[in-house]
Coordinates of C-alpha atoms in Angstrom, one line a residue:
X1 CA -11.8 2.6 1.3
X2 CA -12.7 2.9 4.6
X3 CA -12.4 6.1 6.1
X4 CA -11.4 6.1 9.5
X5 CA -8.7 7.7 12.1
X6 CA -7.1 6.1 15.3
X7 CA -5.1 7.3 17.9
X8 CA -4.1 4.5 19.5
X9 CA -3.3 0.5 17.9
X10 CA -6.0 -1.0 19.9
X11 CA -8.6 0.7 17.6
X12 CA -6.9 -0.2 14.6
X13 CA -7.3 -3.7 15.8
X14 CA -10.9 -4.0 17.2
X15 CA -12.0 -2.4 13.8
X16 CA -10.3 -4.4 12.0
X17 CA -11.4 -7.5 13.7
X18 CA -15.6 -5.7 14.2
X19 CA -15.9 -4.8 10.7
X20 CA -13.6 -7.5 8.8
X21 CA -12.9 -10.6 10.7
X22 CA -16.3 -10.8 12.2
X23 CA -17.9 -10.0 8.8
X24 CA -16.4 -13.1 7.4
X25 CA -14.2 -10.7 5.2
X26 CA -11.2 -12.4 6.5
X27 CA -10.5 -15.3 8.5
X28 CA -9.8 -15.3 12.1
X29 CA -6.1 -16.5 11.0
X30 CA -5.4 -12.7 10.3
X31 CA -7.0 -11.3 13.3
X32 CA -4.3 -13.9 15.5
X33 CA -1.8 -12.7 13.0
X34 CA -2.1 -9.1 13.9
X35 CA -2.5 -9.9 17.5
X36 CA 0.9 -11.8 18.1
X37 CA 2.6 -9.3 15.7
X38 CA 1.4 -6.2 18.0
X39 CA 2.7 -8.7 21.1
X40 CA 5.6 -8.8 19.9
X41 CA 6.2 -5.2 18.7
X42 CA 4.9 -4.1 22.5
X43 CA 7.7 -6.5 24.2
X44 CA 10.2 -5.5 22.2
X45 CA 9.4 -1.6 22.8
X46 CA 8.4 -1.8 26.6
X47 CA 10.5 -5.3 27.8
X48 CA 14.4 -4.1 28.6
X49 CA 15.6 -7.8 28.6
X50 CA 13.2 -8.9 25.4
X51 CA 15.2 -10.9 23.1
X52 CA 13.7 -12.9 19.6
X53 CA 15.1 -15.5 18.5
X54 CA 15.9 -15.9 14.7
X55 CA 13.1 -18.8 14.2
X56 CA 10.7 -16.0 15.6
X57 CA 11.7 -13.8 13.7
X58 CA 11.4 -15.8 10.3
X59 CA 7.7 -17.0 11.7
X60 CA 6.4 -13.2 12.0
X61 CA 8.0 -12.6 8.4
X62 CA 6.2 -15.2 7.1
X63 CA 3.0 -14.4 8.8
X64 CA 3.0 -10.8 7.6
X65 CA 3.8 -12.0 4.3
X66 CA 0.4 -13.9 4.4
X67 CA -1.5 -10.8 5.9
X68 CA 0.0 -8.4 3.0
X69 CA -0.9 -10.7 0.3
X70 CA -4.2 -11.1 1.6
X71 CA -5.1 -7.7 2.9
X72 CA -3.6 -6.9 -0.9
X73 CA -5.8 -9.1 -3.1
X74 CA -8.7 -7.9 -0.9
X75 CA -7.8 -4.2 -1.2
X76 CA -7.6 -5.2 -5.1
X77 CA -10.7 -6.9 -5.3
X78 CA -12.4 -3.9 -3.5
X79 CA -10.8 -1.3 -6.0
X80 CA -12.0 -3.4 -9.0
X81 CA -15.7 -3.1 -7.7
X82 CA -15.7 0.2 -6.8
X83 CA -14.2 1.1 -10.4
X84 CA -16.9 -1.3 -12.1
X85 CA -20.1 0.6 -9.7
X86 CA -19.0 4.2 -11.2
X87 CA -21.3 5.0 -13.5
X88 CA -20.2 5.8 -16.9
X89 CA -19.2 8.6 -18.5
X90 CA -17.2 10.1 -15.5

């Protein structure tokens, strides 16, 4: 897999955008899901009076499931391909 390391969330998000969304591996919707989740996380951490509604929580859970399912399928496919690419006898 990608052997990269980031010290900030912004670096992870930029890398994902550049290497996975812009290349067409993931649809733009995945970038939107990631960005919205990060906005909610930031607001909840730094806004003293941030209150999230039940509907917003349910939406975040639904979007997280879509993101997780898509990434899981991609990782499984990539691992399967890498396994196929390994020369036999190893």
